[in-house]
Coordinates of C-alpha atoms and ligand atoms in Angstrom, one line a residue:
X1 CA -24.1 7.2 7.5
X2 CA -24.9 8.8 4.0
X3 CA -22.6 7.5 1.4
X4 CA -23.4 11.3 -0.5
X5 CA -21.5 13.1 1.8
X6 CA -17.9 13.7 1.7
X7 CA -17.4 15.2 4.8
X8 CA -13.3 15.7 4.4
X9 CA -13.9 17.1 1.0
X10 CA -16.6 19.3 1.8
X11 CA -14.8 20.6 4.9
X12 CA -11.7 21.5 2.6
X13 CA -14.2 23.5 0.5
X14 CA -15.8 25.4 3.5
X15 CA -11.7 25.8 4.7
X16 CA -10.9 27.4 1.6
X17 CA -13.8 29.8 1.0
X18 CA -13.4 31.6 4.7
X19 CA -10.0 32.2 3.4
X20 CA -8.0 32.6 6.7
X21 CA -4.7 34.1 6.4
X22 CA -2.3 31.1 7.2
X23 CA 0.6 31.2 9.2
X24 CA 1.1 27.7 8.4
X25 CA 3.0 25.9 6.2
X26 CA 3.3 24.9 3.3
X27 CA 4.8 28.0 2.6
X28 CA 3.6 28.6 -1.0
X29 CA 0.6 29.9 0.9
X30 CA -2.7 29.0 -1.2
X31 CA 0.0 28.8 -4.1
X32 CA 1.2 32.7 -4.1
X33 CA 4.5 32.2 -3.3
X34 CA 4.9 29.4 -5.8
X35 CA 6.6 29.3 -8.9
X36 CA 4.2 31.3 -11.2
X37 CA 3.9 28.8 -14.6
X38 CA 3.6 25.7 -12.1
X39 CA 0.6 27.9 -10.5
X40 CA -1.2 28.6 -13.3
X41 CA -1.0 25.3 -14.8
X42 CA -1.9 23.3 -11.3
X43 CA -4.5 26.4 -10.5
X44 CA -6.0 28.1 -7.3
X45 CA -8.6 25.6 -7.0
X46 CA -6.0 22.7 -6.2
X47 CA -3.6 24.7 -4.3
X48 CA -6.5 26.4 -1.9
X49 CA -7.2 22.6 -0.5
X50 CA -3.0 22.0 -0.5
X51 CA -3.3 22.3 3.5
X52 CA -1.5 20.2 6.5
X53 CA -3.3 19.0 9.7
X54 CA -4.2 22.4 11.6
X55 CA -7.0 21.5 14.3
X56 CA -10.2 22.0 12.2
X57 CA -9.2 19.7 9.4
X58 CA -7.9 16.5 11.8
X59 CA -5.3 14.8 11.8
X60 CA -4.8 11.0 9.7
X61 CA -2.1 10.2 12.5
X62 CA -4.6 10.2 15.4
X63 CA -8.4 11.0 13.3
X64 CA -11.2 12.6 15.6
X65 CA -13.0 14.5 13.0
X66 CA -13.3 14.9 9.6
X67 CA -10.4 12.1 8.7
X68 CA -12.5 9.6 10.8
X69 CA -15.8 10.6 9.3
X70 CA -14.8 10.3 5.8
X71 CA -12.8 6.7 7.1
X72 CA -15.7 5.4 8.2
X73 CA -18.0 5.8 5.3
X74 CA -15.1 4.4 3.2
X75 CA -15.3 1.5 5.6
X76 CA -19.1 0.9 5.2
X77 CA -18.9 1.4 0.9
X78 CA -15.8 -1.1 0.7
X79 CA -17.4 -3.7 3.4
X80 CA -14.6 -3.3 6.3
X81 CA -14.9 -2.9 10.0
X82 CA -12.3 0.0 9.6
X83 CA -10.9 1.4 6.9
X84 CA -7.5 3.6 7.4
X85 CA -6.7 6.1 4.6
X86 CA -2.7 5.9 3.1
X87 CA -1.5 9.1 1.3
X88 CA 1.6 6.7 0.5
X89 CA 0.1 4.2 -2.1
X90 CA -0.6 0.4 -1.2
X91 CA 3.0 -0.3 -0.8
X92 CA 2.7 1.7 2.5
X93 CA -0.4 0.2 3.4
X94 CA 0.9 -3.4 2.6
X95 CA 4.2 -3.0 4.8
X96 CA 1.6 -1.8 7.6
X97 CA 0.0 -4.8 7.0
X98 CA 3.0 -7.1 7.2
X99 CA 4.5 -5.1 9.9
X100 CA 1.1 -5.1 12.1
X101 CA 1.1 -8.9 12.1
X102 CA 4.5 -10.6 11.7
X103 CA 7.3 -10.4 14.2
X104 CA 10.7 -11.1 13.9
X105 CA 11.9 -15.1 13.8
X106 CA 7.9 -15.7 12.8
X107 CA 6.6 -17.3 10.2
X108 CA 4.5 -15.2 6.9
X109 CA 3.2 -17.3 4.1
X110 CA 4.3 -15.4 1.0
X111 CA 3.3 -16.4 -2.9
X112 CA 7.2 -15.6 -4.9
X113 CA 5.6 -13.1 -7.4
X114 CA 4.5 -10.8 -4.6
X115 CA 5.6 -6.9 -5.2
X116 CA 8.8 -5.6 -3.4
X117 CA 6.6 -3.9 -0.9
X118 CA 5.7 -7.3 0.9
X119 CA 9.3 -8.7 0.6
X120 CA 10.7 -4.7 2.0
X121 CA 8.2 -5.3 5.0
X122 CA 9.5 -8.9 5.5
X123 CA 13.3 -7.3 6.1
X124 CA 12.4 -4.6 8.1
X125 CA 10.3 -7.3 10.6
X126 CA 12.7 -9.9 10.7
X127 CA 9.7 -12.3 9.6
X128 CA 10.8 -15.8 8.6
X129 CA 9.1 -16.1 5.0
X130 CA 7.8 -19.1 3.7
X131 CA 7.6 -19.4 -0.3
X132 CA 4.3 -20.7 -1.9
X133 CA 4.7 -21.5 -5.3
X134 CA 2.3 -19.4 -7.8
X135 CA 0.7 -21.0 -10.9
X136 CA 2.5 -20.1 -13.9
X137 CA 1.2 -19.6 -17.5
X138 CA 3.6 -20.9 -20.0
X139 CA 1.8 -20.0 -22.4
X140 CA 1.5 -16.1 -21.5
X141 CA 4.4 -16.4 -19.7
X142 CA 2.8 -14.6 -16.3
X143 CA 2.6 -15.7 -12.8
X144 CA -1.1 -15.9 -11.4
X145 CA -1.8 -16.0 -7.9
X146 CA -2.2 -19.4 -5.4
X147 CA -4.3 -22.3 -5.8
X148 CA -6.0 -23.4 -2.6
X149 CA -3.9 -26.8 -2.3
X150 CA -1.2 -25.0 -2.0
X151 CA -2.3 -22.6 0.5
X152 CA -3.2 -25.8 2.2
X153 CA -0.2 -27.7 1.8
X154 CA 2.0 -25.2 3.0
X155 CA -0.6 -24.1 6.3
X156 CA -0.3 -28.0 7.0
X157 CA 3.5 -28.1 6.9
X158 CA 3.5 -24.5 9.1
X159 CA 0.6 -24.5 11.4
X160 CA 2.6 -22.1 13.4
X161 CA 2.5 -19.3 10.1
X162 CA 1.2 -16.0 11.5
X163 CA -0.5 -14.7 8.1
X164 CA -0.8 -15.7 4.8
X165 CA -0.3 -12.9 2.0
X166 CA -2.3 -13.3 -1.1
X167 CA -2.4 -11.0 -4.1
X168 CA -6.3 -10.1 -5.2
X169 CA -6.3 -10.2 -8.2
X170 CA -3.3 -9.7 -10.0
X171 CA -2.0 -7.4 -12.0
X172 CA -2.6 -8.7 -15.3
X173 CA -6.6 -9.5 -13.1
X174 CA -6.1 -13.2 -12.5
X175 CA -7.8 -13.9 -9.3
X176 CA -7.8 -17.2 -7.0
X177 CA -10.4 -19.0 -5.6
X178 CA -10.0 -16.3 -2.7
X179 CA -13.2 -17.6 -0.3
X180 CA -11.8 -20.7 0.0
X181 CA -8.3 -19.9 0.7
X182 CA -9.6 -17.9 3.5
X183 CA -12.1 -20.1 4.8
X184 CA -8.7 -22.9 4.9
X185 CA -6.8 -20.0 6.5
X186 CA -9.1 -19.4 9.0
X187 CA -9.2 -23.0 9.9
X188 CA -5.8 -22.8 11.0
X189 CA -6.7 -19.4 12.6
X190 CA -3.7 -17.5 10.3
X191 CA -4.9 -14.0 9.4
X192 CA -5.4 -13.5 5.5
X193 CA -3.4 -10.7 4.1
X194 CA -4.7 -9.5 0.4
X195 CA -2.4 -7.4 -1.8
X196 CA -5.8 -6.0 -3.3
X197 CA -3.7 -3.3 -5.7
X198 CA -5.5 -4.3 -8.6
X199 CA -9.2 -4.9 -7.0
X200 CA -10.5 -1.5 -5.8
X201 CA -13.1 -1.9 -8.3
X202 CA -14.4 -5.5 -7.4
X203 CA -16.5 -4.6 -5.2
X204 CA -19.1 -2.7 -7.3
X205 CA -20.0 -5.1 -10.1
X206 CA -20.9 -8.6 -9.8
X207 CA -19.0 -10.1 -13.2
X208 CA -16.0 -9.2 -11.1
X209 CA -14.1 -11.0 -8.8
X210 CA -15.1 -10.7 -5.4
X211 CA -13.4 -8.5 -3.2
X212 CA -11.3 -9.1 -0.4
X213 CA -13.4 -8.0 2.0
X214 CA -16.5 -9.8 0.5
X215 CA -14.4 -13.3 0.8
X216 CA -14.0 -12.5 4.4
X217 CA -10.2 -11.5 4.2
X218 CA -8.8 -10.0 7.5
X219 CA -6.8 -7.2 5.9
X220 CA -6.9 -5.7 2.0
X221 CA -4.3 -3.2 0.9
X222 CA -6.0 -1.3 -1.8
X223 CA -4.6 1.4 -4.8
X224 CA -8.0 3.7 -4.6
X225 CA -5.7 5.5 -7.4
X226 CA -5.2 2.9 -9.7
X227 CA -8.5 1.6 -10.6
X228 CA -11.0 3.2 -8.2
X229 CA -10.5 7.1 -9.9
X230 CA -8.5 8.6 -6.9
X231 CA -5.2 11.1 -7.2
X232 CA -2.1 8.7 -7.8
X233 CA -1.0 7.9 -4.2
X234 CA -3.7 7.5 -2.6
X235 CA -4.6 4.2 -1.0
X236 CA -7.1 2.3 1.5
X237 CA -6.0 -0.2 4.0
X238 CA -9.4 -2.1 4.9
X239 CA -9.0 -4.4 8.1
X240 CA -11.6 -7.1 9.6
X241 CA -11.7 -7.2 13.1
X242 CA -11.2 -10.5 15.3
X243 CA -7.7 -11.4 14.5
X244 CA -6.3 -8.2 13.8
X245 CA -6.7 -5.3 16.7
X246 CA -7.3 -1.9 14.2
X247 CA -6.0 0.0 17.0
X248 CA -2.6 -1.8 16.6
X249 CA -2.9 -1.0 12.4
X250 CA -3.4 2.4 13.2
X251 CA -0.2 3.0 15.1
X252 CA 2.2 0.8 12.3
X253 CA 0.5 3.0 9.5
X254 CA 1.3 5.6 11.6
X255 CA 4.9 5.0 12.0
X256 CA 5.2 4.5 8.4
X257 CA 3.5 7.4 7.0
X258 CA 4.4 11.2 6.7
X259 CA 3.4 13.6 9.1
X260 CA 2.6 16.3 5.9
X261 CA -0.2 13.8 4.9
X262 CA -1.4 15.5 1.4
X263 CA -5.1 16.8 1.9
X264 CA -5.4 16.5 -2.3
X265 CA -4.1 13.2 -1.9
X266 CA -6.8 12.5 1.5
X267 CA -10.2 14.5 -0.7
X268 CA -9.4 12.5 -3.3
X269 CA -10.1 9.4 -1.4
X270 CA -13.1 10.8 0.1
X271 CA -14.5 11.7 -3.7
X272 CA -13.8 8.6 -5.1
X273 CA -15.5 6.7 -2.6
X274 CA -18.8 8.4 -3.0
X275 CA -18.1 7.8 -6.6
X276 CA -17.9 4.1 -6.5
X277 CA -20.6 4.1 -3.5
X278 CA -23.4 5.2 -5.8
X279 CA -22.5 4.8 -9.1
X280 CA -19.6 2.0 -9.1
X281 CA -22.2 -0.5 -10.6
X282 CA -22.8 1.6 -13.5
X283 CA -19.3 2.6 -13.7
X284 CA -17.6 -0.8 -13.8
X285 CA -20.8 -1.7 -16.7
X286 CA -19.4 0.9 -18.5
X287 CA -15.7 -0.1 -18.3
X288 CA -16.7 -4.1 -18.9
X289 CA -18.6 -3.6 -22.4
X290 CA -15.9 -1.4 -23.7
X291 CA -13.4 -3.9 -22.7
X292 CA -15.7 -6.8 -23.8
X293 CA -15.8 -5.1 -27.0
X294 CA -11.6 -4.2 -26.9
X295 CA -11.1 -7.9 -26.4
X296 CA -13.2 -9.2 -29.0
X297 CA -11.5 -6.9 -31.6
X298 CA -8.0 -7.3 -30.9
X299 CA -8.9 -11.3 -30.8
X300 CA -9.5 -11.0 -34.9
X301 CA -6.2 -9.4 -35.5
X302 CA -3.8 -11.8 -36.8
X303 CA -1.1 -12.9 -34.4
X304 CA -2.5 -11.3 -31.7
X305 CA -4.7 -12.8 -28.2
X306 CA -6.3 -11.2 -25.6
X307 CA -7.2 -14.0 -23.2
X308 CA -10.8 -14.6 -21.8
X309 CA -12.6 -16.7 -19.7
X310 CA -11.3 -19.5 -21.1
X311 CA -7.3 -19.2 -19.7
X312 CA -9.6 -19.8 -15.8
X313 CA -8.6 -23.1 -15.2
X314 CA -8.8 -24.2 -11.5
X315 CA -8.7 -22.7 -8.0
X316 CA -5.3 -20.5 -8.9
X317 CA -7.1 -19.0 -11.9
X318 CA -10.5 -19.0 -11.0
X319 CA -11.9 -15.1 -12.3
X320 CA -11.0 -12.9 -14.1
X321 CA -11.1 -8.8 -14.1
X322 CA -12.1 -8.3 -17.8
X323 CA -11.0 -4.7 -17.7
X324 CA -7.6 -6.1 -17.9
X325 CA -6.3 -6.6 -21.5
X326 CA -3.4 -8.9 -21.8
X327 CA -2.0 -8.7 -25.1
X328 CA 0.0 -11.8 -26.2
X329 CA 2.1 -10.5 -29.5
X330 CA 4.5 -12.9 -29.2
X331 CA 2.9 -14.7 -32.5
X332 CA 3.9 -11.8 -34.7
X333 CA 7.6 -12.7 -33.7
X334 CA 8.3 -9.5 -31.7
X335 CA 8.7 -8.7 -28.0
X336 CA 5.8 -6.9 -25.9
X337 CA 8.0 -3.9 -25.3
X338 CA 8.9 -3.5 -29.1
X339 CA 5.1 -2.9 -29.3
X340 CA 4.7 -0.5 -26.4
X341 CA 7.5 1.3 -28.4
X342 CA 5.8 1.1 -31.5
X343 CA 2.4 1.8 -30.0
X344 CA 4.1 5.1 -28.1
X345 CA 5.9 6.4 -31.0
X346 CA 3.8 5.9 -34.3
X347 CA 0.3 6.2 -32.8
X348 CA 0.7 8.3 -29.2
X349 CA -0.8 5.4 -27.3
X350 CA 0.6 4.9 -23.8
X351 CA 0.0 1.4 -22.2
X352 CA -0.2 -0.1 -18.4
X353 CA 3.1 -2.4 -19.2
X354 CA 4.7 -4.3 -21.5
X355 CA 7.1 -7.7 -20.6
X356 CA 8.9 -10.3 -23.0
X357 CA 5.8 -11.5 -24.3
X358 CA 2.9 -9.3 -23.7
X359 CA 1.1 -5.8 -23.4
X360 CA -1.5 -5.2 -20.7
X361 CA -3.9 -2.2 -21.2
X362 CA -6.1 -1.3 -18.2
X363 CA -9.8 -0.2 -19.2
X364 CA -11.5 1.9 -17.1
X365 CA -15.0 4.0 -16.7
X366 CA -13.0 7.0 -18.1
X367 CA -11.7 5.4 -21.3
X368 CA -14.6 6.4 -24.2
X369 CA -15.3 4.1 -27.0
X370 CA -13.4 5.9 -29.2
X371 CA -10.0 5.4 -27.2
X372 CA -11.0 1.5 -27.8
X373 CA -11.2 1.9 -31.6
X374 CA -7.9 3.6 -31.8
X375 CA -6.4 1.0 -29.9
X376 CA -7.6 -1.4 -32.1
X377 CA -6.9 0.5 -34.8
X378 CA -3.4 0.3 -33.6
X379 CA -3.0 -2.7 -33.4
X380 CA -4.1 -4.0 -36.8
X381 CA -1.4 -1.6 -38.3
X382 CA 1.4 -3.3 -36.1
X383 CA -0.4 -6.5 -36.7
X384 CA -0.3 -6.4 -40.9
X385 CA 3.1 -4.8 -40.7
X386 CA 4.6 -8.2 -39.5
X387 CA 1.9 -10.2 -41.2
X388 CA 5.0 -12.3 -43.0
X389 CA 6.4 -13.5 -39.2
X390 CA 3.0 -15.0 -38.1
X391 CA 3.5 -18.4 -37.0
X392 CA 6.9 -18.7 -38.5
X393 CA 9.3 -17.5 -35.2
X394 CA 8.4 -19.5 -32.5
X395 CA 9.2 -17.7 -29.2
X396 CA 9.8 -20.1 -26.4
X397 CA 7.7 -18.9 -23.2
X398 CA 10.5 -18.3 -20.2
X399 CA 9.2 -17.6 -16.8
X400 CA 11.9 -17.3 -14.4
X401 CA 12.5 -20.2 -12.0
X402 CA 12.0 -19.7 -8.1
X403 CA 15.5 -19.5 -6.7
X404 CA 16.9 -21.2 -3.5
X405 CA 16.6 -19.2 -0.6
X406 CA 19.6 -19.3 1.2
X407 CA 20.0 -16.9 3.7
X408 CA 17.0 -14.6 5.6
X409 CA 15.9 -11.5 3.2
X410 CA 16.8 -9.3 6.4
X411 CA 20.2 -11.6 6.6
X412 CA 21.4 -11.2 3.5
X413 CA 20.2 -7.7 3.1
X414 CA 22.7 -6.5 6.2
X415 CA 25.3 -9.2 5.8
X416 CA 28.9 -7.6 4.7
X417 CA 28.6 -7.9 0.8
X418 CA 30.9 -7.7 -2.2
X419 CA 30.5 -6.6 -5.9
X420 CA 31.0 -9.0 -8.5
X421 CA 31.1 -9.1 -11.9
X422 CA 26.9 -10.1 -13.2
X423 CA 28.1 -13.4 -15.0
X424 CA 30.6 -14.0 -12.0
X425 CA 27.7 -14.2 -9.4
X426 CA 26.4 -17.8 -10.2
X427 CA 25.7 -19.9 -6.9
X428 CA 26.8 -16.7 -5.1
X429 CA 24.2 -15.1 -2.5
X430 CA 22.6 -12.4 -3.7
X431 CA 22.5 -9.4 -1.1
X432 CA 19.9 -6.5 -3.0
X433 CA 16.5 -7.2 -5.4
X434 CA 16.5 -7.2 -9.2
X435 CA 13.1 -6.9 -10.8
X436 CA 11.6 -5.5 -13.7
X437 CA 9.3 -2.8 -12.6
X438 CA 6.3 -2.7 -13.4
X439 CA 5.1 -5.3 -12.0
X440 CA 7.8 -4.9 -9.4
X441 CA 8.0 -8.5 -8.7
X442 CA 11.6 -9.4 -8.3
X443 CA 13.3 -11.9 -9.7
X444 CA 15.9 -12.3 -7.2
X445 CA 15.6 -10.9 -3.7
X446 CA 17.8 -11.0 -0.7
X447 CA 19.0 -14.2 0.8
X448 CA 18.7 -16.4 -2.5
X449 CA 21.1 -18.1 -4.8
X450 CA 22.3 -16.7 -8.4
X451 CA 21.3 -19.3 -10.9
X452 CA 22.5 -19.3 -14.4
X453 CA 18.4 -19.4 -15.4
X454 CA 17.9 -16.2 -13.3
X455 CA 20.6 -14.4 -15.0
X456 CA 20.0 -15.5 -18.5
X457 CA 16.1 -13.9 -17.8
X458 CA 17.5 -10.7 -16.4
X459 CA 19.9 -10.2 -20.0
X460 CA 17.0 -10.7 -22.2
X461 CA 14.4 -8.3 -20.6
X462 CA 17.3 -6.1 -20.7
X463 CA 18.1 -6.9 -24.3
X464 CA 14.3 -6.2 -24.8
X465 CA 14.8 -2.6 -23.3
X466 CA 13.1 -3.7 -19.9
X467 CA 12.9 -1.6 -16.8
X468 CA 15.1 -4.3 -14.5
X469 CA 15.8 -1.8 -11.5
X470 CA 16.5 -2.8 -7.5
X471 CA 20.8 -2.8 -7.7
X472 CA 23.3 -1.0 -6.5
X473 CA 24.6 -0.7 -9.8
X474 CA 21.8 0.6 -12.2
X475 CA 23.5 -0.5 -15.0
X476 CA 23.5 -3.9 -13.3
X477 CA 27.4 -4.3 -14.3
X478 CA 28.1 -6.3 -11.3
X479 CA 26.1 -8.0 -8.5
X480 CA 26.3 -7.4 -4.6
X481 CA 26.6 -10.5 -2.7
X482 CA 27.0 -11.8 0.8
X483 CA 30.9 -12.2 1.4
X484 CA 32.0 -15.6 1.7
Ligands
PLP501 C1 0.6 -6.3 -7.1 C2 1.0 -4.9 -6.6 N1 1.0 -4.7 -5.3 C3 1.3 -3.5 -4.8 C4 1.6 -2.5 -5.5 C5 2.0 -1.2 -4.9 O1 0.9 -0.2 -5.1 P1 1.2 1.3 -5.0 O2 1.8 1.7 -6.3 O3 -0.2 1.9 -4.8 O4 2.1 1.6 -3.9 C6 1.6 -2.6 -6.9 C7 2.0 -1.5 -7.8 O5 2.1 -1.6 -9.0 C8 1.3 -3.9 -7.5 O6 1.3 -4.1 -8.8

C-alpha cells in the first residue's frame, strides 16, 4: 500500500473529467439544476464529485473497489486491522460500536459523562448499563475520563460486562491511562470501546496521547472532521480484530447509515488521511508550538488559566492534548459564556465552547500565529476590563452530581410518561435527556431520578444563556416523567 494515493479521491477526479451524462440522481445534475447563488458560491468543482454509489465508484454499504481501497490505507495510517468510513459523524460510528457488541439484558460498562450517542445506542440495544464514576475537577469544574481502579473495580464487581466504553481523550483533551485500562480489560476478556472524538490527531505526534489503537483498544470511533482536517461529518470507525468480528461491524454501520452516502463527505476522508499519513508529524508540531505559545500568553493575563501539564494527576488524568486550550475565567467574576459572547461580539472570535466556568479553544495546523495573537490580544482586553473583580467574587465550582438510576434508559424512555411542571419533578423519574450541548453530555438521561442538585445546575447554565437542549419542551417549562 502507498499511503500517496487516494484512490477514492482520485477516481472521483477521473469520474468527473469523462463527464458522462447522468441519469442518476441527485437531480441537480453536476449542480445545473441547482439554485444558481448556492452554485456559484459552493462551485463546479464540489458539485462535479457530489455523486451516489453508481457501479464504478463502489458502494460504502457492501465496498469492493475504490471504498475498500481507500478503507484500507486508512486502516494501515491510523494502526487498525479495518477501518470502516462513517459519512454520519462519530455518533454513528459510536452507536455501531455499541450496537455491534452489546445485546439487550447485557451488561456495557459506561463512564456518566459519555456523549448522548453512547447512551442513544444503549436504548436502542436494550443493554443493561453500568455507571463508572469519572474523575471530576472541582477546580475547572469538568469531568475527565476513568482512572484505572475504577475500570477495575467495576470489571471485578461485573465480570460478566460485555464492553467497556471509554472516551479518548476528552473533549476539553484529558486523557486516561488508556494502555492500562485495556490491558485490565482484556484480562477479563471485555472488548474496549474508545469514544476517540477528540483524538484523530494522536496518532501522528508523540507529545500526544497515544491513540486508541496504539494502546491496543478493540474499537475507536473517530471525528476525522473535527481534528484530523476532514469535511464536517465525516468519521472513521477503526476495529481490532479478535474480539470483535469486522464483518459483523460492517453490517450494524450499515443498518445505521444512509444509503446516499456523500462522496464529498467519503474524498474528504480519503484526503485527510494521506494528509496526516505523511505530514501529520509536522502538522501536529505546528499546531503544539502555537498552542504552547497560546497557553503561555493567556497564563500572564490577570484572572485568567489555561491549564498545563500540571492539572495530570493520576491514572484518570494522565496526558494531555495541548492543542486544547481550557480557559478558566471564572477569577475575573464572569461566566465562560459571557466571554464567548464578549469574544463573538467585540472582537469576531468564534470559540469550540464555552460552560459556567470556562472557554475551550481548539488549535489546529490551520490556525496561523497571527490568529494566536488576536486571541490573546482578546483576551487581555476582557481581562483589564474586569481587572477591579479579580479575586474578589469567589465563584463556587458546581459539577453536577451523578443521579440515581432508577429505571432502564430503554425503560424509562418507552414507559407511559407525564409532563410536569420543572421544579415539580423532584424524585420523579425522568423519561427524555437534558444536556447542555456542546459537550452533549447529559445531565439527566432516561431512567434516573430528579434531584434538587440536578435542577438547580440546569437553571444556572440556563441563567448563563447555555445551550441545555434534549426535552420535549425546548423551553424546558415542564419535565416528562415515567407515570406513577
Ligand atoms: C466526546 C464526544 N463523543 C462523540 C461526539 C460525536 O461526534 P460527531 O459530532 O462526529 O458525531 C462528540 C461531539 O461533539 C463528542 O464531543
Amino acid at each position: 500500500m502507498n499511503q500517496q494515493d487516494t484512490p477514492l479521491f482520485s477516481a472521483l477526479l477521473a469520474h468527473a473529467k469523462r463527464n458522462p451524462i447522468q441519469f442518476h440522481i441527485p437531480a441537480h445534475k453536476r449542480g445545473r439544476g441547482m439554485h444558481s447563488a448556492f452554485q456559484s458560491f459552493i462551485g463546479e468543482n464540489a458539485l462535479s464529485i457530489d455523486l451516489i454509489n453508481i457501479a464504478p465508484l463502489d458502494d460504502l454499504h457492501n465496498p469492493t473497489g475504490i471504498i475498500k481501497e481507500a478503507q484500507a490505507l486508512a486502516a494501515e495510517a491510523f494502526g487498525a486491522d479495518e477501518t470502516f468510513f462513517s459519512v454520519q459523524g462519530t455518533s454513528t460510528a459510536i452507536m455501531a460500536m455499541v450496537l455491534a457488541t452489546v445485546g439487550p439484558g447485557e451488561k456495557i460498562l459506561v463512564p456518566r459523562n459519555v456523549h448522548k450517542s453512547v447512551l442513544a445506542a444503549i436504548m436502542l440495544s436494550g443493554a443493561h448499563p453500568v455507571f463508572l464514576h469519572p474523575e471530576v475537577d472541582t477546580e475547572l469544574g469538568i469531568m475527565h475520563g476513568l482512572s484505572v481502579e475504577t475500570v477495575e473495580d467495576a470489571l471485578i464487581q461485573h465480570p460478566d460486562a460485555r464492553a467497556l466504553v471509554v472516551i479518548n481523550p476528552t473533549y476539553f483533551g484529558v486523557a486516561a491511562d488508556l494502555r492500562r485500562i485495556v490491558e485490565i480489560a482484556h484480562r477479563y476478556d471485555v472488548p474496549v470501546l474508545v469514544d476517540e472524538a477528540h483524538g484523530i490527531h494522536t496518532a501522528f505526534h508523540e507529545d500526544l496521547p497515544v491513540s486508541a489503537m496504539q494502546a491496543g483498544a478493540d474499537m475507536a470511533a473517530t471525528s476525522v472532521h473535527k481534528l484530523g482536517g476532514s469535511m464536517t461529518q465525516s468519521s472513521v470507525l477503526n476495529v481490532r480484530r479478535g474480539r470483535i468480528d469486522p464483518r459483523h461491524v460492517q453490517v450494524v454501520m450499515s443498518m445505521l447509515t444512509t444509503t446516499s452516502t456523500s462522496y464529498l463527505l467519503l474524498a474528504s476522508l480519503d484526503a485527510a488521511r494521506k494528509e496526516l499519513a505523511l505530514h501529520g508529524r509536522e502538522r501536529m508540531e505546528k499546531a503544539i508550538r502555537l498552542a504552547d505559545e497560546a497557553r503561555r500568553r493567556i497564563n500572564q493575563i490577570p484572572g485568567l488559566y489555561c491549564p498545563g501539564k500540571e492539572i495530570l494527576r493520576n491514572s484518570a488524568t494522565f496526558a494531555l492534548d495541548p492543542t486544547k486550550l481550557i480557559i478558566s475565567v471564572k477569577d475575573l467574576g464572569i461566566r465562560g459564556y459571557d466571554v464567548e459572547v464578549m469574544l463573538r461580539e467585540e472582537f469576531n472570535i468564534e470559540v469550540e465552547l464555552s460552560d459556567l466556568y470556562n472557554i475551550l479553544c481548539v488549535i489546529s495546523w490551520g490556525d496561523e500565529r497571527e490568529d494566536i495573537l488576536r486571541l490573546v490580544d482578546a483576551l487581555v482586553k476582557i481581562s483589564a476590563a474586569y481587572k477591579d473583580q479579580i479575586g474578589k467574587r469567589t465563584v463556587q465550582v458546581k459539577v453536577p452530581s451523578m443521579p440515581e438510576l432508577r429505571m432502564s434508559p430503554r425503560e424509562a424512555f418507552y414507559a407511559k410518561t407525564e409532563s410536569v411542571p420543572f421544579h415539580e419533578s423532584v424524585g420523579r423519574t425522568i423519561a427524555e435527556m437534558i444536556m447542555v450541548y456542546p459537550p452533549g453530555i447529559p445531565i439527566l438521561l432516561p431512567g434516573e431520578v430528579v434531584s434538587k442538585d440536578n435542577l438547580d445546575y440546569i437553571e444556572e447554565n440556563l441563567r448563563a444563556g447555555l445551550p441545555v437542549q434534549g426535552p420535549d419542551d425546548p423551553e424546558i417549562r415542564t419535565i416528562k416523567v415515567v407515570r406513577e
